Coordinates of C-alpha atoms and ligand atoms in Angstrom, one line a residue:
X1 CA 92.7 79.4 93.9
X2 CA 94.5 81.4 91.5
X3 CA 95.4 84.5 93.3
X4 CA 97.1 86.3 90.4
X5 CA 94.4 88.2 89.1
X6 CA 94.3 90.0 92.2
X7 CA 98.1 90.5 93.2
X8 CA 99.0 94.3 93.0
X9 CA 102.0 94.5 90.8
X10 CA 103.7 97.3 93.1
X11 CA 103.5 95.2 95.6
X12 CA 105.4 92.4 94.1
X13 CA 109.2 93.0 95.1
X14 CA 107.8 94.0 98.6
X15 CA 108.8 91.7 101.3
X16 CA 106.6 91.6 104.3
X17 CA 108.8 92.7 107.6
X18 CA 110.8 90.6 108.9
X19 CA 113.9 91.0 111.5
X20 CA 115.3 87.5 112.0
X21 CA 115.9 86.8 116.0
X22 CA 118.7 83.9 116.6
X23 CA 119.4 82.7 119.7
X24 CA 120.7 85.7 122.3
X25 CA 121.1 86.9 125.3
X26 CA 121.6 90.8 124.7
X27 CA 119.0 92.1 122.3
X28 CA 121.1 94.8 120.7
X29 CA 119.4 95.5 117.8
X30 CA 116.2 96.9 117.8
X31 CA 116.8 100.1 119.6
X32 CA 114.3 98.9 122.5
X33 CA 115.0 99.9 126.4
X34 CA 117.0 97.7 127.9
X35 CA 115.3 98.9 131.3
X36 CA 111.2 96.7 131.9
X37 CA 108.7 98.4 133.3
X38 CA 109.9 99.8 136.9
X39 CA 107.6 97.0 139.8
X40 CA 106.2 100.2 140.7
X41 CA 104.2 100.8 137.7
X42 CA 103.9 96.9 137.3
X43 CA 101.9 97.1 140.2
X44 CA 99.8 99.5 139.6
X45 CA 99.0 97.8 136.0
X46 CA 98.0 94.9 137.5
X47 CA 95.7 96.2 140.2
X48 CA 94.5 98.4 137.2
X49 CA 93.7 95.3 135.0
X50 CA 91.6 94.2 137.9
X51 CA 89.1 97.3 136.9
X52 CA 89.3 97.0 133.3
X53 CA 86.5 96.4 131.4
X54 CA 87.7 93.9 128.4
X55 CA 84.3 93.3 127.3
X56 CA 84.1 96.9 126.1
X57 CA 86.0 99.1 123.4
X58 CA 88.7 101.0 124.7
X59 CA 88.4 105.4 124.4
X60 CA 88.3 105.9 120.7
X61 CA 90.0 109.0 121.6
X62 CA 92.3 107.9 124.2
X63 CA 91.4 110.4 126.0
X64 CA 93.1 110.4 129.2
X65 CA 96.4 109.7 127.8
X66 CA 96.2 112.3 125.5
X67 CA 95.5 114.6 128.3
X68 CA 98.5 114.2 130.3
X69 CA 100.4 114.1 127.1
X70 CA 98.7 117.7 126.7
X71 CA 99.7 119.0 130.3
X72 CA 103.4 117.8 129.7
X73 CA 103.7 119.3 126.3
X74 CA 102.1 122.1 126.6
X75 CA 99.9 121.8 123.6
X76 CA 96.3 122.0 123.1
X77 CA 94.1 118.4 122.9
X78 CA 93.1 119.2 119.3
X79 CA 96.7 119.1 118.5
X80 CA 97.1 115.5 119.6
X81 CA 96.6 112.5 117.7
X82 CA 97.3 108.8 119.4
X83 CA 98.6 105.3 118.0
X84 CA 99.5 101.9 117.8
X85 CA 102.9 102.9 117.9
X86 CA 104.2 106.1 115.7
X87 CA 104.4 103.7 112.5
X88 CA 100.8 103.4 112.4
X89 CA 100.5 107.8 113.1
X90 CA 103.3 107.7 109.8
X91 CA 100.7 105.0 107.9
X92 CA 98.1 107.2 108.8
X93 CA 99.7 110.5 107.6
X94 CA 100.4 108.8 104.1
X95 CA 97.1 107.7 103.7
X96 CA 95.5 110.7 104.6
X97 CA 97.7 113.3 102.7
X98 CA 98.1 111.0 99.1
X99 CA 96.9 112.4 96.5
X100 CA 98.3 111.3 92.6
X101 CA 100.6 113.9 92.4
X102 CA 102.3 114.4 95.5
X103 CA 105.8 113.4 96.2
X104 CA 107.4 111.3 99.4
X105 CA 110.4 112.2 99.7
X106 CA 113.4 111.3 102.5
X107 CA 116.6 111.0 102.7
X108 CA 118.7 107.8 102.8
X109 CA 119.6 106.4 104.5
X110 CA 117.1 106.4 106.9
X111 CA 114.0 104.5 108.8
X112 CA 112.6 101.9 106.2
X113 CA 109.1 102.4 107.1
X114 CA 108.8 105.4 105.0
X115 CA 109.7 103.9 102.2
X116 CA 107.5 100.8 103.0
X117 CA 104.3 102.8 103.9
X118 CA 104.4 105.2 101.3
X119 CA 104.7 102.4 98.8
X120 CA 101.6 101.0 100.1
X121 CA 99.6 103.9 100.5
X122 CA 100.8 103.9 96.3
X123 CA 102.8 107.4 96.4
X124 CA 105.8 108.2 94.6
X125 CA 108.5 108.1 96.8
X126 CA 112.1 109.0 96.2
X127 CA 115.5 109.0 99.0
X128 CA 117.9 111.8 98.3
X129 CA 121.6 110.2 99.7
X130 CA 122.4 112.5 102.6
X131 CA 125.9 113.7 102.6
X132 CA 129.3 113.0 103.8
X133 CA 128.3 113.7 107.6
X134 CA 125.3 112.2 107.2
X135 CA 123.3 115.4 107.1
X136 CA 120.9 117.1 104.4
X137 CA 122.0 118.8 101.1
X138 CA 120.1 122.1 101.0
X139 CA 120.8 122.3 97.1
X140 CA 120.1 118.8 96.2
X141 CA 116.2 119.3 98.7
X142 CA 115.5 122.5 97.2
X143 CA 116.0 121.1 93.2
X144 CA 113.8 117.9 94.4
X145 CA 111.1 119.6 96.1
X146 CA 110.6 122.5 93.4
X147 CA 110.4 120.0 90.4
X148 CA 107.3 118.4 92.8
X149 CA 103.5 120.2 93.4
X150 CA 102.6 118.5 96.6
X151 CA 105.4 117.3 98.7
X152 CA 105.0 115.2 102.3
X153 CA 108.7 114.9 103.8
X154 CA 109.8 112.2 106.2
X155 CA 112.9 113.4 108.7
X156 CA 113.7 111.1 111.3
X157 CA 115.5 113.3 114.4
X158 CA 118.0 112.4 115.2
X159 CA 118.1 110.3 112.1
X160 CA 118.0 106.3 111.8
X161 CA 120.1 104.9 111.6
X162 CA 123.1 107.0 111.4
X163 CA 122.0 108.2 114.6
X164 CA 122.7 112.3 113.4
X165 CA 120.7 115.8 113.9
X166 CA 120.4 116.8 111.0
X167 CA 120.9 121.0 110.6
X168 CA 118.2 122.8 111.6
X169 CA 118.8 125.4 109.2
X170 CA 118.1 122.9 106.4
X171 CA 115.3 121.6 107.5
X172 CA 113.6 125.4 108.6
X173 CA 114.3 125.4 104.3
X174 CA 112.0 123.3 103.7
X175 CA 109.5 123.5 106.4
X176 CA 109.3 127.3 105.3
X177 CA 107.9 125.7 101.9
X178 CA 104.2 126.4 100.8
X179 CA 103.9 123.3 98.4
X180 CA 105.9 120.6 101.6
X181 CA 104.6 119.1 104.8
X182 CA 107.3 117.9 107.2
X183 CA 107.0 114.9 109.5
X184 CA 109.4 115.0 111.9
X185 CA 110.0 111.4 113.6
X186 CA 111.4 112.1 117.0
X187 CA 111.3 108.9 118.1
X188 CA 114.7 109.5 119.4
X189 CA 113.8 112.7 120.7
X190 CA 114.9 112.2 124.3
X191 CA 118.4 110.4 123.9
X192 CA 119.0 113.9 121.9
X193 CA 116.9 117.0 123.7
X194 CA 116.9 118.6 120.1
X195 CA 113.4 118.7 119.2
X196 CA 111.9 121.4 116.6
X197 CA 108.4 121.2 118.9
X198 CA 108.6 124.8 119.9
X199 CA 108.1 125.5 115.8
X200 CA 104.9 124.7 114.8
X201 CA 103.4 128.0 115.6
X202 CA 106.1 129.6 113.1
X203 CA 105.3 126.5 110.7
X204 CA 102.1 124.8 110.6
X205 CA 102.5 122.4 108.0
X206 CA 105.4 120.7 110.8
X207 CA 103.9 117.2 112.3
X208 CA 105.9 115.9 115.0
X209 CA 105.6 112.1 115.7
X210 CA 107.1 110.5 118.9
X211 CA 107.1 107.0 120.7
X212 CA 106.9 105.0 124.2
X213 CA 108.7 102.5 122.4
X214 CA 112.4 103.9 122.5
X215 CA 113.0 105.8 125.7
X216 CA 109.9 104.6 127.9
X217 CA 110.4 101.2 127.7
X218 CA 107.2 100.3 126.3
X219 CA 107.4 98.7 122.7
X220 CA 105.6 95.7 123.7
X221 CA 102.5 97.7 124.1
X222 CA 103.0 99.5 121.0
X223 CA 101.9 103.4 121.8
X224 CA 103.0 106.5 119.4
X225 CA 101.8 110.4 119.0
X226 CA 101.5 112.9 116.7
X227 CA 101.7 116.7 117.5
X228 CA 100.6 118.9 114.7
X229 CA 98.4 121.5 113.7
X230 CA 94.1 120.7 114.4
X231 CA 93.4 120.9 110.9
X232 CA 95.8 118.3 110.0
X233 CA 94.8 116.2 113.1
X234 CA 91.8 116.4 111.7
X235 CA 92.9 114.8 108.2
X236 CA 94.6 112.0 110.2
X237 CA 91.5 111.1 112.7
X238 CA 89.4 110.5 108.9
X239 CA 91.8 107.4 108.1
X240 CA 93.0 106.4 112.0
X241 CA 90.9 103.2 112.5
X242 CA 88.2 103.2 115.7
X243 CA 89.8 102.1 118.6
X244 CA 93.0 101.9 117.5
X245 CA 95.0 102.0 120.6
X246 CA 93.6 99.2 123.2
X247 CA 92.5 99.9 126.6
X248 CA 96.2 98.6 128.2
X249 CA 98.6 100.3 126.3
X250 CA 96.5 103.5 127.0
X251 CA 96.6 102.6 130.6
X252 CA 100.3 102.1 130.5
X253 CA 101.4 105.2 129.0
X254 CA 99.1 107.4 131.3
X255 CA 101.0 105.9 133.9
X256 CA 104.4 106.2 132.3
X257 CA 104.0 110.0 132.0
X258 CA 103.3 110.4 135.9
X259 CA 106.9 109.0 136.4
X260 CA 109.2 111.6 134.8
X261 CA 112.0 111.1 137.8
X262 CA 112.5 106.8 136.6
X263 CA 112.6 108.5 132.8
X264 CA 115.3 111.3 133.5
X265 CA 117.4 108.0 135.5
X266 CA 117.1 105.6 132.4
X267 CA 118.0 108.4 130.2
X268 CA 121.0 109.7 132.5
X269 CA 122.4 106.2 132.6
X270 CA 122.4 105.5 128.5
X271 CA 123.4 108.8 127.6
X272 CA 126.8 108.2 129.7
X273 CA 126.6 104.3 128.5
X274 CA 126.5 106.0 124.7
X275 CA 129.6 108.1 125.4
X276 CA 131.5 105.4 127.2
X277 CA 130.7 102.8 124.3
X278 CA 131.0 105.0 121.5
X279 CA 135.1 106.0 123.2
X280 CA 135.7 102.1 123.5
X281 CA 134.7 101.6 120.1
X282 CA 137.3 104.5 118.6
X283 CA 139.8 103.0 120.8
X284 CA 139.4 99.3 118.8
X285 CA 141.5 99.0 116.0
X286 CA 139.5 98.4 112.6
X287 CA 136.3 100.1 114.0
X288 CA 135.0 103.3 112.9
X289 CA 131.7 104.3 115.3
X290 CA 129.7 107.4 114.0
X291 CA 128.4 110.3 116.6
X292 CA 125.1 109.8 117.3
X293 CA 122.7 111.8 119.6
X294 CA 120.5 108.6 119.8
X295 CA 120.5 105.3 121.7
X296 CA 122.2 103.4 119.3
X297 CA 126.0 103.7 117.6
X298 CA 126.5 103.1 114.1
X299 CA 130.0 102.0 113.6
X300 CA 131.9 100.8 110.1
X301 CA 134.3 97.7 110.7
X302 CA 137.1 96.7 108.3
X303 CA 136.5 93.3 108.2
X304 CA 133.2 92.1 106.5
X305 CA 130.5 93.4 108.3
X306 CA 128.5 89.8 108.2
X307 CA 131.6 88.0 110.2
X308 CA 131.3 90.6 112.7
X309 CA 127.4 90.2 113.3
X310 CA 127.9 86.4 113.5
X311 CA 131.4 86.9 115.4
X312 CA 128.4 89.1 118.2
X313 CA 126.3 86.5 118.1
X314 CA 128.4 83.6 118.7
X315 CA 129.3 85.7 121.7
X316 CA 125.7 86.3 122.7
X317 CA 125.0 89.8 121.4
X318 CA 122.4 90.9 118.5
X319 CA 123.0 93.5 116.6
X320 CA 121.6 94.7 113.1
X321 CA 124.0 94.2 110.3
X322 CA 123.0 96.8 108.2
X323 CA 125.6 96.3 105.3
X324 CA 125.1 97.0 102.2
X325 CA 126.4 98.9 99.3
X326 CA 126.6 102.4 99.5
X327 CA 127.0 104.5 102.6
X328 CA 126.3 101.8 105.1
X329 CA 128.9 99.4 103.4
X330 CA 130.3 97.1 106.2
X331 CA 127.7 99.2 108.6
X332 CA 126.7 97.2 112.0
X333 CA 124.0 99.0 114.8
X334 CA 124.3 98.5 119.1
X335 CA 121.7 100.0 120.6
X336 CA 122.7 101.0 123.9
X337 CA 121.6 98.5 126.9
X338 CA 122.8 98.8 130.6
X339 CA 126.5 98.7 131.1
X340 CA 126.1 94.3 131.6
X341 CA 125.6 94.7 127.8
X342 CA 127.9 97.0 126.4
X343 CA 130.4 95.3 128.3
X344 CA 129.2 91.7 126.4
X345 CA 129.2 94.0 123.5
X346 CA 132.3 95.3 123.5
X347 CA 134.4 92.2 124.8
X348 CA 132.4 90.2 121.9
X349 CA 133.6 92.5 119.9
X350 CA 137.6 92.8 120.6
X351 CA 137.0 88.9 120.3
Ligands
PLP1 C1 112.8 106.6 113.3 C2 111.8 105.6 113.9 N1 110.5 106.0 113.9 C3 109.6 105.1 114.4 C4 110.0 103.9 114.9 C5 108.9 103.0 115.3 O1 108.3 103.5 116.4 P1 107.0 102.7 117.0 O2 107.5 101.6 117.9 O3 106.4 103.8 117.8 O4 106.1 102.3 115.9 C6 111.3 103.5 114.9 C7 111.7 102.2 115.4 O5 112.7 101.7 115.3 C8 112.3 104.4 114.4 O6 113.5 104.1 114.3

């Protein structure tokens, strides 16, 4: 069959995701928990699963989990919005909010998927280069944004994967815009504490996405939320497909969120792991690490960053190589594991 005739040409130089996966034994590159599922919760999934009914559709509304989420947040049900994992809730938001002449704009560089998604959802999409510190440039923003009718913005906080805040003064610019709505990814949210939740009364057009998959431990089961104004959760719940978060991973997370003390543990243990690996790599000669308020350290090497990666994984460690021309030139990414792994990390990387 001659599939041209169909092929959309924006499509063409799109390559479908892919993040190779050699051989490894610390998986450093992903920005996953290194900490499973506590037995505990384990457990109680697997009496759980005893009870569950597979031969029906899960809550279309995921309606316990989004209750708890409610009770922790503080924020009304109608606020909340559930999915398979936040890159479907960012999908979502593209789909629902495209119209031919608004913009996408984020800055670079940053999480791929907005550019991805936005390309398939067909919407204009443009980076601005952040700048020497890795943070916003209010001038550059404001020129962008005011040459644009309809702008949907895409901030990762802290940012990915330069691991940065970026200021909150900047952003409050362009949140305070009529023509702009902001999606704030927090994914990272609680390796930083900085969140810009407590906002959205003062600016309604602010979404706010968030994950299991980082902190929680739970990106095998794949579960994201949005937090954003009704009428906008009601723009998302038109394109959100039915079902869209499976019985299980609704399960799980419910769960999840009745164990804040094993969250505040993990989250004590790789915040001190960050600073400890982030001083060891200052102390190597020929590495450069960024700050970061995340679970991962981006760090600059003087040799090519390529012989580095392999140099990691001949020693057992993934990392992402994220070199290329530009900002992240000779750029490599560790996320944080337990200290077993920075240790592998770090002696794989004084070689
Ligand atoms: C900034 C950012 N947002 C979202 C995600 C994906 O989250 P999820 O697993 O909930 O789709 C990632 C994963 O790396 C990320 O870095």
């Amino acid at each position: 069959m001659n599939l041209r005739p169909f092929l959309r040409d924006d499509l063409t130089d799109l390559t479908p995701y892919h993040v190779g996966q050699p051989p490894h034994r610390v998986k450093a590159d992903a920005n996953e928990s290194p900490f499973d599922l506590p037995p505990e919760i384990r457990h109680e999934l697997t009496e759980a699963i005893a009870q569950l009914q597979f031969n029906r559709y899960p809550d279309p509304s995921s309606d316990l989990l989004r209750a708890q989420l409610c009770e922790q947040l503080r924020v009304d049900k109608a606020e909340i919005v559930v999915g398979n994992g936040s890159d479907e809730l960012i999908g979502n938001f593209m789909l629902a909010f495209r119209k031919p002449e608004a913009c996408v704009s984020f800055p670079t560089p940053t999480f791929s998927m907005f550019g991805i998604l936005a390309q398939v959802a067909q919407i204009e999409a443009v980076g601005l280069p952040l700048d020497d510190r890795f943070d916003l440039d209010p001038a550059a923003w404001k020129a962008h944004l005011d040459a644009h009718v309809i702008n949907l913005v895409f901030l990762s906080y802290p940012n990915n994967p330069t691991g940065t805040n970026f200021s909150t003064d900047a952003i409050r610019e362009i949140l305070a815009r009529p023509d702009t709505l902001v999606l704030l990814d927090e994914a990272y949210y609680e390796f930083s504490g900085h969140s810009l939740m407590t906002e959205r009364e003062r600016y309604p057009n602010l979404v706010i996405t968030r994950t299991f998959s980082k902190a929680y431990g739970l990106a095998g089961l794949r579960v994201g939320y949005v937090v954003a104004h009704p009428e906008i959760v009601d723009e998302l719940n038109k394109v959100r497909l039915p079902y869209n978060l499976n019985r299980f991973s609704q399960l799980a997370a419910t769960l999840l969120l009745k164990r804040p003390d094993r969250l505040a543990q993990h989250l004590q243990l790789i915040r001190s792991e960050r600073e400890r690996v982030f001083n060891a790599l200052k102390a190597i000669e020929g590495i450069y690490p960024f700050p970061t308020d995340a679970n991962f350290i981006l760090f600059r090497t003087d040799s090519p960053a390529p012989d580095v990666f392999q140099r990691l994984l001949d020693h057992g460690v993934l990392v992402r190589n994220l070199d290329r021309p530009g900002p992240l030139k000779n750029c490599l990414r560790i996320t944080i594991g337990t200290p077993e792994d920075n240790e592998m990390f770090l002696a794989g990387l004084r070689g």
